[in-house]
Short mmCIF file of C-alpha atoms and ligand atoms in Angstrom, two decimals:
data_model
loop_
_atom_site.label_atom_id
_atom_site.label_comp_id
_atom_site.label_asym_id
_atom_site.label_seq_id
_atom_site.Cartn_x
_atom_site.Cartn_y
_atom_site.Cartn_z
CA UNK A 272 0.00 0.00 0.00
CA UNK A 273 2.88 2.36 0.67
CA UNK A 274 3.67 2.61 -3.02
CA UNK A 275 0.16 4.06 -3.59
CA UNK A 276 1.10 7.07 -1.46
CA UNK A 277 3.95 7.89 -3.86
CA UNK A 278 1.71 7.96 -6.92
CA UNK A 279 1.40 11.34 -8.61
CA UNK A 280 -2.30 11.99 -9.07
CA UNK A 281 -3.42 14.07 -12.06
CA UNK A 282 -6.87 15.07 -10.81
CA UNK A 283 -9.19 15.84 -13.70
CA UNK A 284 -6.39 14.51 -15.98
CA UNK A 285 -5.18 18.12 -16.14
CA UNK A 286 -2.29 18.60 -18.57
CA UNK A 287 -2.17 14.88 -19.45
CA UNK A 288 -1.64 13.95 -23.11
CA UNK A 289 -3.66 10.86 -23.96
CA UNK A 290 -2.63 10.38 -27.58
CA UNK A 291 -1.69 12.23 -30.78
CA UNK A 292 -4.30 13.84 -33.02
CA UNK A 293 -4.54 15.54 -36.41
CA UNK A 294 -8.06 16.73 -35.78
CA UNK A 295 -7.61 20.07 -34.02
CA UNK A 296 -4.99 22.05 -32.15
CA UNK A 297 -5.69 24.46 -29.32
CA UNK A 298 -2.84 26.87 -28.74
CA UNK A 299 -4.10 27.86 -25.30
CA UNK A 300 -1.18 30.16 -24.55
CA UNK A 301 -1.61 32.28 -27.65
CA UNK A 302 -5.39 31.94 -27.95
CA UNK A 303 -5.43 30.18 -31.31
CA UNK A 304 -7.49 27.27 -32.58
CA UNK A 305 -6.92 25.18 -35.70
CA UNK A 306 -9.09 22.51 -37.33
CA UNK A 307 -6.96 20.14 -39.41
CA UNK A 308 -4.31 22.88 -39.58
CA UNK A 309 -6.65 25.70 -40.64
CA UNK A 310 -6.97 28.73 -38.37
CA UNK A 311 -10.49 29.05 -36.98
CA UNK A 312 -10.67 32.71 -38.05
CA UNK A 313 -10.20 31.72 -41.70
CA UNK A 314 -12.85 29.02 -41.44
CA UNK A 315 -15.34 31.25 -39.61
CA UNK A 316 -14.98 33.96 -42.25
CA UNK A 317 -14.84 31.85 -45.41
CA UNK A 318 -16.28 28.40 -44.87
CA UNK A 319 -19.65 26.76 -44.26
CA UNK A 320 -20.66 24.14 -41.72
CA UNK A 321 -21.00 21.57 -44.52
CA UNK A 322 -17.44 22.30 -45.68
CA UNK A 323 -16.07 22.18 -42.11
CA UNK A 324 -17.85 18.86 -41.54
CA UNK A 325 -16.10 17.50 -44.63
CA UNK A 326 -12.78 18.94 -43.46
CA UNK A 327 -13.02 17.40 -39.99
CA UNK A 328 -14.25 14.02 -41.16
CA UNK A 329 -12.03 13.60 -44.25
CA UNK A 330 -9.02 15.58 -43.04
CA UNK A 331 -8.84 17.96 -46.01
CA UNK A 332 -10.86 20.74 -47.60
CA UNK A 333 -13.22 19.46 -50.31
CA UNK A 334 -12.93 20.53 -53.93
CA UNK A 335 -16.04 21.97 -55.63
CA UNK A 336 -17.59 18.66 -56.61
CA UNK A 337 -16.84 17.06 -53.22
CA UNK A 338 -18.46 20.02 -51.46
CA UNK A 339 -21.43 19.81 -53.75
CA UNK A 340 -21.72 16.09 -53.09
CA UNK A 341 -21.59 16.35 -49.28
CA UNK A 342 -23.99 19.32 -49.27
CA UNK A 343 -26.56 17.41 -51.34
CA UNK A 344 -26.05 14.24 -49.29
CA UNK A 345 -26.60 16.12 -46.04
CA UNK A 346 -29.70 17.89 -47.40
CA UNK A 347 -31.14 14.54 -48.54
CA UNK A 348 -30.60 12.78 -45.22
CA UNK A 349 -32.33 15.08 -42.73
CA UNK A 350 -35.58 13.17 -42.27
CA UNK A 351 -36.00 11.11 -39.12
CA UNK A 352 -38.25 8.03 -38.83
CA UNK A 353 -41.84 8.60 -37.64
CA UNK A 354 -41.08 6.24 -34.72
CA UNK A 355 -38.44 8.72 -33.51
CA UNK A 356 -40.88 11.63 -33.89
CA UNK A 357 -43.41 9.67 -31.81
CA UNK A 358 -40.76 8.92 -29.20
CA UNK A 359 -39.87 12.64 -29.00
CA UNK A 360 -43.55 13.43 -28.55
CA UNK A 361 -43.80 10.96 -25.69
CA UNK A 362 -40.87 12.51 -23.77
CA UNK A 363 -41.36 16.14 -24.79
CA UNK A 364 -41.50 17.26 -21.12
CA UNK A 365 -37.76 16.49 -20.77
CA UNK A 366 -34.84 18.89 -21.25
CA UNK A 367 -33.92 19.14 -24.98
CA UNK A 368 -30.53 17.52 -24.28
CA UNK A 369 -32.25 14.49 -22.73
CA UNK A 370 -34.52 14.29 -25.76
CA UNK A 371 -31.60 14.65 -28.19
CA UNK A 372 -29.57 12.00 -26.35
CA UNK A 373 -32.47 9.54 -26.33
CA UNK A 374 -33.48 10.19 -29.96
CA UNK A 375 -29.95 9.80 -31.31
CA UNK A 376 -29.52 6.57 -29.41
CA UNK A 377 -32.82 5.38 -30.93
CA UNK A 378 -31.75 6.31 -34.48
CA UNK A 379 -29.35 3.34 -34.28
CA UNK A 380 -32.38 1.04 -34.47
CA UNK A 381 -33.14 2.38 -37.96
CA UNK A 382 -29.64 2.10 -39.40
CA UNK A 383 -29.25 -0.98 -41.60
CA UNK A 384 -25.46 -0.66 -41.45
CA UNK A 385 -25.25 -0.68 -37.64
CA UNK A 386 -23.02 -3.77 -37.62
CA UNK A 387 -20.71 -2.49 -40.36
CA UNK A 388 -17.73 -1.08 -38.49
CA UNK A 389 -15.66 -0.09 -41.52
CA UNK A 390 -14.21 3.44 -41.48
CA UNK A 391 -16.45 4.46 -44.39
CA UNK A 392 -19.56 3.24 -42.62
CA UNK A 393 -18.61 4.89 -39.31
CA UNK A 394 -17.92 8.22 -40.99
CA UNK A 395 -21.23 7.98 -42.84
CA UNK A 396 -23.04 7.25 -39.57
CA UNK A 397 -21.47 10.32 -37.95
CA UNK A 398 -22.49 12.48 -40.90
CA UNK A 399 -25.98 11.01 -40.90
CA UNK A 400 -26.37 11.86 -37.18
CA UNK A 401 -25.05 15.37 -37.94
CA UNK A 402 -27.73 15.94 -40.57
CA UNK A 403 -30.59 14.47 -38.51
CA UNK A 404 -29.81 16.10 -35.16
CA UNK A 405 -31.35 19.53 -36.04
CA UNK A 406 -34.54 17.73 -37.13
CA UNK A 407 -34.72 16.12 -33.67
CA UNK A 408 -34.13 19.36 -31.75
CA UNK A 409 -36.61 21.41 -33.78
CA UNK A 410 -39.27 18.67 -33.82
CA UNK A 411 -39.05 18.58 -30.02
CA UNK A 412 -39.44 22.35 -29.64
CA UNK A 413 -42.48 22.39 -31.92
CA UNK A 414 -44.13 19.30 -30.39
CA UNK A 415 -43.86 20.66 -26.84
CA UNK A 416 -45.36 23.93 -28.11
CA UNK A 417 -48.33 21.96 -29.47
CA UNK A 418 -47.27 22.44 -33.10
CA UNK A 419 -46.47 19.95 -35.86
CA UNK A 420 -42.78 19.44 -36.69
CA UNK A 421 -41.69 21.10 -39.94
CA UNK A 422 -40.18 18.83 -42.59
CA UNK A 423 -36.62 19.69 -43.64
CA UNK A 424 -36.23 21.87 -46.75
CA UNK A 425 -33.64 20.44 -49.14
CA UNK A 426 -32.91 23.72 -50.90
CA UNK A 427 -31.62 25.30 -47.67
CA UNK A 428 -28.18 25.04 -46.11
CA UNK A 429 -27.74 23.08 -42.87
CA UNK A 430 -27.83 26.25 -40.74
CA UNK A 431 -30.65 27.91 -42.65
CA UNK A 432 -32.75 24.74 -42.57
CA UNK A 433 -32.28 24.52 -38.80
CA UNK A 434 -33.80 27.99 -38.32
CA UNK A 435 -36.50 27.16 -40.87
CA UNK A 436 -37.53 23.98 -39.01
CA UNK A 437 -37.49 25.89 -35.71
CA UNK A 438 -39.60 28.89 -36.74
CA UNK A 439 -41.43 27.73 -39.87
CA UNK A 440 -40.24 30.63 -42.03
CA UNK A 441 -37.28 30.92 -44.40
CA UNK A 442 -34.74 32.76 -42.23
CA UNK A 443 -33.05 36.06 -42.90
CA UNK A 444 -29.76 35.40 -44.73
CA UNK A 445 -27.64 37.21 -42.13
CA UNK A 446 -29.25 35.25 -39.27
CA UNK A 447 -28.61 31.98 -41.08
CA UNK A 448 -25.00 32.97 -41.81
CA UNK A 449 -24.50 33.77 -38.14
CA UNK A 450 -25.80 30.36 -37.05
CA UNK A 451 -23.58 28.78 -39.71
CA UNK A 452 -20.56 30.58 -38.24
CA UNK A 453 -21.57 29.62 -34.70
CA UNK A 454 -21.80 25.94 -35.74
CA UNK A 455 -18.36 26.16 -37.36
CA UNK A 456 -16.88 27.64 -34.18
CA UNK A 457 -18.32 24.85 -32.01
CA UNK A 458 -17.49 21.95 -34.36
CA UNK A 459 -14.30 20.63 -32.77
CA UNK A 460 -12.09 21.35 -29.78
CA UNK A 461 -9.36 18.93 -28.81
CA UNK A 462 -9.83 16.49 -25.95
CA UNK A 463 -12.65 18.36 -24.22
CA UNK A 464 -14.74 16.32 -21.77
CA UNK A 465 -17.35 15.21 -24.30
CA UNK A 466 -14.81 14.23 -26.98
CA UNK A 467 -12.89 12.33 -24.32
CA UNK A 468 -16.11 10.55 -23.36
CA UNK A 469 -16.84 9.69 -27.00
CA UNK A 470 -13.28 8.36 -27.38
CA UNK A 471 -13.55 6.24 -24.22
CA UNK A 472 -16.72 4.63 -25.61
CA UNK A 473 -15.08 4.13 -29.03
CA UNK A 474 -12.03 2.62 -27.36
CA UNK A 475 -14.13 -0.32 -26.13
CA UNK A 476 -14.99 -0.97 -29.82
CA UNK A 477 -18.53 0.16 -29.24
CA UNK A 478 -20.39 1.91 -32.10
CA UNK A 479 -20.69 5.49 -33.36
CA UNK A 480 -24.26 5.97 -32.08
CA UNK A 481 -23.18 4.93 -28.58
CA UNK A 482 -20.11 7.16 -28.62
CA UNK A 483 -22.06 10.22 -29.81
CA UNK A 484 -24.88 9.54 -27.35
CA UNK A 485 -22.29 9.47 -24.56
CA UNK A 486 -20.73 12.69 -25.89
CA UNK A 487 -24.13 14.40 -25.67
CA UNK A 488 -24.63 13.15 -22.11
CA UNK A 489 -21.28 14.66 -21.14
CA UNK A 490 -21.80 17.94 -22.96
CA UNK A 491 -25.02 18.60 -21.05
CA UNK A 492 -23.29 19.65 -17.83
CA UNK A 493 -22.93 23.37 -16.98
CA UNK A 494 -19.15 23.08 -16.64
CA UNK A 495 -19.03 22.12 -20.33
CA UNK A 496 -21.79 22.81 -22.86
CA UNK A 497 -24.45 24.08 -20.50
CA UNK A 498 -22.67 27.38 -19.92
CA UNK A 499 -24.41 29.43 -22.66
CA UNK A 500 -27.79 28.82 -21.02
CA UNK A 501 -26.17 29.73 -17.68
CA UNK A 502 -24.77 32.96 -19.13
CA UNK A 503 -28.22 34.15 -20.17
CA UNK A 504 -29.68 33.13 -16.80
CA UNK A 505 -27.04 35.27 -15.11
CA UNK A 506 -27.69 38.16 -17.52
CA UNK A 507 -31.39 37.93 -16.69
CA UNK A 508 -30.64 37.89 -12.95
CA UNK A 509 -28.48 41.00 -13.38
CA UNK A 510 -31.33 42.61 -15.32
CA UNK A 511 -29.63 45.98 -15.76
CA UNK A 512 -26.03 47.09 -16.35
CA UNK A 513 -26.07 49.13 -13.13
CA UNK A 514 -26.42 45.91 -11.09
CA UNK A 515 -23.47 44.08 -12.65
CA UNK A 516 -20.73 45.08 -10.21
CA UNK A 517 -22.67 44.08 -7.10
CA UNK A 518 -23.87 40.86 -8.78
CA UNK A 519 -20.31 39.78 -9.62
CA UNK A 520 -19.02 40.75 -6.16
CA UNK A 521 -21.76 38.80 -4.38
CA UNK A 522 -21.44 35.74 -6.59
CA UNK A 523 -17.67 35.50 -6.41
CA UNK A 524 -17.53 36.17 -2.66
CA UNK A 525 -19.94 33.30 -2.07
CA UNK A 526 -17.71 30.95 -4.13
CA UNK A 527 -19.90 31.08 -7.26
CA UNK A 528 -18.66 31.15 -10.84
CA UNK A 529 -19.42 33.51 -13.67
CA UNK A 530 -20.74 31.38 -16.51
CA UNK A 531 -18.93 31.79 -19.82
CA UNK A 532 -15.61 32.55 -18.11
CA UNK A 533 -12.62 30.31 -17.63
CA UNK A 534 -11.31 27.38 -19.60
CA UNK A 535 -9.18 24.34 -18.89
CA UNK A 536 -6.87 25.01 -21.86
CA UNK A 537 -7.12 28.71 -22.80
CA UNK A 538 -5.35 30.90 -20.31
CA UNK A 539 -5.88 33.89 -22.56
CA UNK A 540 -8.88 34.97 -24.66
CA UNK A 541 -10.72 32.14 -26.39
CA UNK A 542 -10.43 33.05 -30.12
CA UNK A 543 -14.02 31.90 -30.70
CA UNK A 544 -15.29 34.35 -28.09
CA UNK A 545 -13.43 37.22 -29.80
CA UNK A 546 -15.16 36.41 -33.11
CA UNK A 547 -18.60 35.99 -31.56
CA UNK A 548 -18.34 39.16 -29.49
CA UNK A 549 -18.25 41.25 -32.70
CA UNK A 550 -21.18 39.27 -34.08
CA UNK A 551 -23.19 39.68 -30.88
CA UNK A 552 -22.60 43.44 -31.00
CA UNK A 553 -23.59 43.71 -34.67
CA UNK A 554 -26.64 41.52 -34.16
CA UNK A 555 -27.86 43.53 -31.16
CA UNK A 556 -27.60 46.70 -33.30
CA UNK A 557 -29.29 45.02 -36.26
CA UNK A 558 -32.17 43.80 -34.05
CA UNK A 559 -32.40 47.14 -32.23
CA UNK A 560 -32.01 45.36 -28.88
CA UNK A 561 -28.80 46.46 -27.14
CA UNK A 562 -29.84 45.31 -23.64
CA UNK A 563 -28.20 41.86 -23.47
CA UNK A 564 -25.02 42.89 -25.22
CA UNK A 565 -24.78 45.81 -22.78
CA UNK A 566 -25.18 43.61 -19.71
CA UNK A 567 -22.68 41.05 -20.97
CA UNK A 568 -20.25 43.78 -21.93
CA UNK A 569 -20.48 45.21 -18.39
CA UNK A 570 -19.95 41.70 -16.99
CA UNK A 571 -16.84 41.33 -19.16
CA UNK A 572 -15.50 44.64 -17.84
CA UNK A 573 -16.09 43.54 -14.22
CA UNK A 574 -14.17 40.33 -14.91
CA UNK A 575 -11.14 42.11 -16.45
CA UNK A 576 -9.09 41.90 -13.21
CA UNK A 577 -9.33 38.08 -13.44
CA UNK A 578 -7.64 37.98 -16.87
CA UNK A 579 -4.25 37.89 -15.19
CA UNK A 580 -5.38 34.65 -13.45
CA UNK A 581 -6.21 33.25 -16.89
CA UNK A 582 -9.98 33.55 -16.38
CA UNK A 583 -11.20 35.01 -19.68
CA UNK A 584 -14.37 34.87 -21.77
CA UNK A 585 -14.94 31.48 -23.38
CA UNK A 586 -16.96 30.62 -26.51
CA UNK A 587 -20.20 30.32 -24.58
CA UNK A 588 -20.13 33.84 -23.21
CA UNK A 589 -21.49 35.51 -26.35
CA UNK A 590 -23.41 32.63 -27.92
CA UNK A 591 -26.25 32.91 -25.38
CA UNK A 592 -26.81 36.56 -26.32
CA UNK A 593 -26.76 35.69 -30.04
CA UNK A 594 -29.30 32.89 -29.65
CA UNK A 595 -31.45 35.08 -27.43
CA UNK A 596 -31.47 37.87 -30.02
CA UNK A 597 -32.52 35.30 -32.63
CA UNK A 598 -35.48 34.32 -30.37
CA UNK A 599 -34.10 30.82 -29.83
CA UNK A 600 -35.43 29.25 -26.58
CA UNK A 601 -32.82 29.24 -23.77
CA UNK A 602 -33.00 25.54 -23.07
CA UNK A 603 -31.88 24.53 -26.58
CA UNK A 604 -28.64 26.56 -26.43
CA UNK A 605 -26.66 23.52 -25.33
CA UNK A 606 -28.43 21.38 -27.94
CA UNK A 607 -27.14 23.73 -30.65
CA UNK A 608 -23.64 23.18 -29.28
CA UNK A 609 -24.25 19.43 -29.58
CA UNK A 610 -25.50 19.74 -33.19
CA UNK A 611 -22.31 21.56 -34.05
CA UNK A 612 -19.95 19.20 -32.25
CA UNK A 613 -21.08 15.96 -33.95
CA UNK A 614 -18.56 16.24 -36.86
CA UNK A 615 -15.79 16.82 -34.29
CA UNK A 616 -16.84 13.77 -32.28
CA UNK A 617 -17.07 11.77 -35.50
CA UNK A 618 -13.54 12.77 -36.52
CA UNK A 619 -12.16 11.82 -33.12
CA UNK A 620 -14.11 8.55 -32.92
CA UNK A 621 -12.72 7.62 -36.37
CA UNK A 622 -9.23 8.58 -35.20
CA UNK A 623 -9.65 6.44 -32.08
CA UNK A 624 -10.89 3.46 -34.13
CA UNK A 625 -8.02 3.78 -36.60
CA UNK A 626 -5.34 3.35 -33.93
CA UNK A 627 -7.29 1.93 -31.04
CA UNK A 628 -6.21 1.25 -27.52
CA UNK A 629 -8.61 0.72 -24.62
CA UNK A 630 -8.71 3.92 -22.56
CA UNK A 631 -8.49 2.72 -19.01
CA UNK A 632 -6.70 4.93 -16.47
CA UNK A 633 -6.20 4.02 -12.82
CA UNK A 634 -7.47 5.26 -9.49
CA UNK A 635 -5.21 5.18 -6.42
CA UNK A 636 -7.10 3.37 -3.67
CA UNK A 637 -6.99 5.22 -0.36
CA UNK A 638 -9.60 3.25 1.62
CA UNK A 639 -9.08 0.61 4.28
CA UNK A 640 -8.36 -3.07 3.54
CA UNK A 641 -9.25 -6.39 5.14
CA UNK A 642 -12.08 -4.96 7.20
CA UNK A 643 -13.98 -7.62 9.20
CA UNK A 644 -17.31 -8.58 7.61
CA UNK A 645 -20.00 -8.24 10.31
CA UNK A 646 -23.20 -10.17 9.71
CA UNK A 647 -26.29 -7.95 9.28
CA UNK A 648 -27.88 -9.05 12.55
CA UNK A 649 -24.80 -7.86 14.46
CA UNK A 650 -24.47 -4.48 12.78
CA UNK A 651 -25.44 -1.32 14.67
N1 ACO B 277 -15.74 32.34 -12.41
C1 ACO B 277 -15.00 32.58 -11.32
N2 ACO B 277 -13.88 31.94 -11.01
C2 ACO B 277 -13.46 30.98 -11.85
C3 ACO B 277 -14.17 30.68 -13.02
C4 ACO B 277 -15.34 31.41 -13.32
N3 ACO B 277 -16.07 31.16 -14.40
N4 ACO B 277 -13.52 29.70 -13.68
C5 ACO B 277 -12.46 29.39 -12.93
N5 ACO B 277 -12.42 30.15 -11.83
C6 ACO B 277 -11.41 30.10 -10.77
C7 ACO B 277 -11.70 28.98 -9.80
O1 ACO B 277 -12.54 29.40 -8.75
C8 ACO B 277 -10.31 28.63 -9.34
O2 ACO B 277 -9.89 29.58 -8.39
P1 ACO B 277 -8.96 29.15 -7.16
O3 ACO B 277 -7.70 28.63 -7.79
O4 ACO B 277 -8.79 30.42 -6.42
O5 ACO B 277 -9.73 28.09 -6.44
C9 ACO B 277 -9.46 28.84 -10.58
O6 ACO B 277 -10.16 29.79 -11.39
C10 ACO B 277 -9.23 27.58 -11.40
O7 ACO B 277 -10.49 26.96 -11.61
P2 ACO B 277 -10.64 25.42 -11.97
O8 ACO B 277 -12.06 25.00 -11.77
O9 ACO B 277 -9.58 24.64 -11.27
O10 ACO B 277 -10.28 25.44 -13.50
P3 ACO B 277 -10.69 24.33 -14.50
O11 ACO B 277 -9.72 24.40 -15.60
O12 ACO B 277 -10.85 23.02 -13.85
O13 ACO B 277 -12.16 24.78 -14.95
C11 ACO B 277 -14.04 25.49 -16.13
C12 ACO B 277 -12.53 25.18 -16.20
C13 ACO B 277 -14.80 24.28 -15.61
C14 ACO B 277 -14.52 25.80 -17.54
C15 ACO B 277 -14.26 26.70 -15.19
O14 ACO B 277 -13.54 27.80 -15.67
C16 ACO B 277 -15.74 27.05 -15.03
O15 ACO B 277 -16.42 26.44 -14.19
N6 ACO B 277 -16.25 28.02 -15.84
C17 ACO B 277 -17.65 28.40 -15.79
C18 ACO B 277 -18.48 27.46 -16.66
C19 ACO B 277 -18.20 27.64 -18.13
O16 ACO B 277 -18.14 28.74 -18.66
N7 ACO B 277 -18.06 26.50 -18.83
C20 ACO B 277 -17.80 26.49 -20.28
C21 ACO B 277 -16.43 26.01 -20.55
S1 ACO B 277 -16.00 26.20 -22.24
C22 ACO B 277 -16.84 25.01 -23.03
O17 ACO B 277 -17.03 23.89 -22.60
C23 ACO B 277 -17.38 25.39 -24.30
#
């Protein structure tokens, strides 16, 4: 037992490298993010979610005909079986992440290639889940509101179709472009908790549906994907810019955390937050609703002293305000993160499968040993 005392424990696996990857690189010191070697700023400004999905899954940018092919394939594969719609209807009282997790798990039952574990089939499954996930989220929102789900519209892009299925009207081009950019920015991010979870599941040689379902379960928590919803809750609690300073003081002095701040890897500004901050500002001007941007901006100013401790805005800080300004319900913010992350999970699951090793770390036991077993009738 003495040797257990000498073990160096890496709680939370902080700063531990698990493997090598070509999927994404987070330069946390300099606040840069790359997907497959491409700077996120370039992708956010020039690409589309369909193109980024191709990039992550195939490892290279598509040429024109490849992009055309994946875009058409995605548009043609958005429908979900009626059985899944009925299932969503029967659990519509649940949080959208619970519904998404359950529905994606159920989609496996309708995939004829479930037992085909070739790379091609796995990649196709990941892409199929990517295309169907917005149909699940929007069908849920409409069913719980007592409305019929809206069928996907093939002529629209992935982002535009998502807004269309949510609201039932062809969205404004700028709104759709903003959601497209938001999806790009959330698509992949190193060995974050949910990608790690998906990799652990893949490492047991389980299937893509299981790994993505597990990724969704992990993303749900407020320390990970649930922060955008938390940011807007905090903004609503603050209610007015003049209350921000006292709100932050009270929360921090009672050991609370400001949602949308801090990151395990970035110890400087999260590059995604810098991009989305400009978009949130422009959107609030375009919609003539400066309130939320103003409150968040005042929150950011209050948190400036913490920058030197490496506690800076993360990607979720501005996304909540953007979704709110687009009239998207608060409780699907984290689901949108999940929709975006599926290509990233798929890329990492494929990477794990291609050079697999069972992920199985150790725990150092610190309890007692050889305790006497006392029969139930003699226990106090
Ligand atoms: N508000 C106030 N203080 C914070 C915050 C915050 N948001 N984040 C970290 N800190 C402080 C901690 O209190 C701690 O202080 P101490 O050393 O004095 O005890 C120190 O910074 C380090 O915090 P850890 O929890 O050890 O850092 P870790 O890397 O484990 O946590 C995390 C990262 C979970 C994201 C954390 O910053 C947090 O809880 N943030 C709020 C939730 C959030 O925004 N999550 C989204 C993350 S990004 C994403 O998944 C898209």
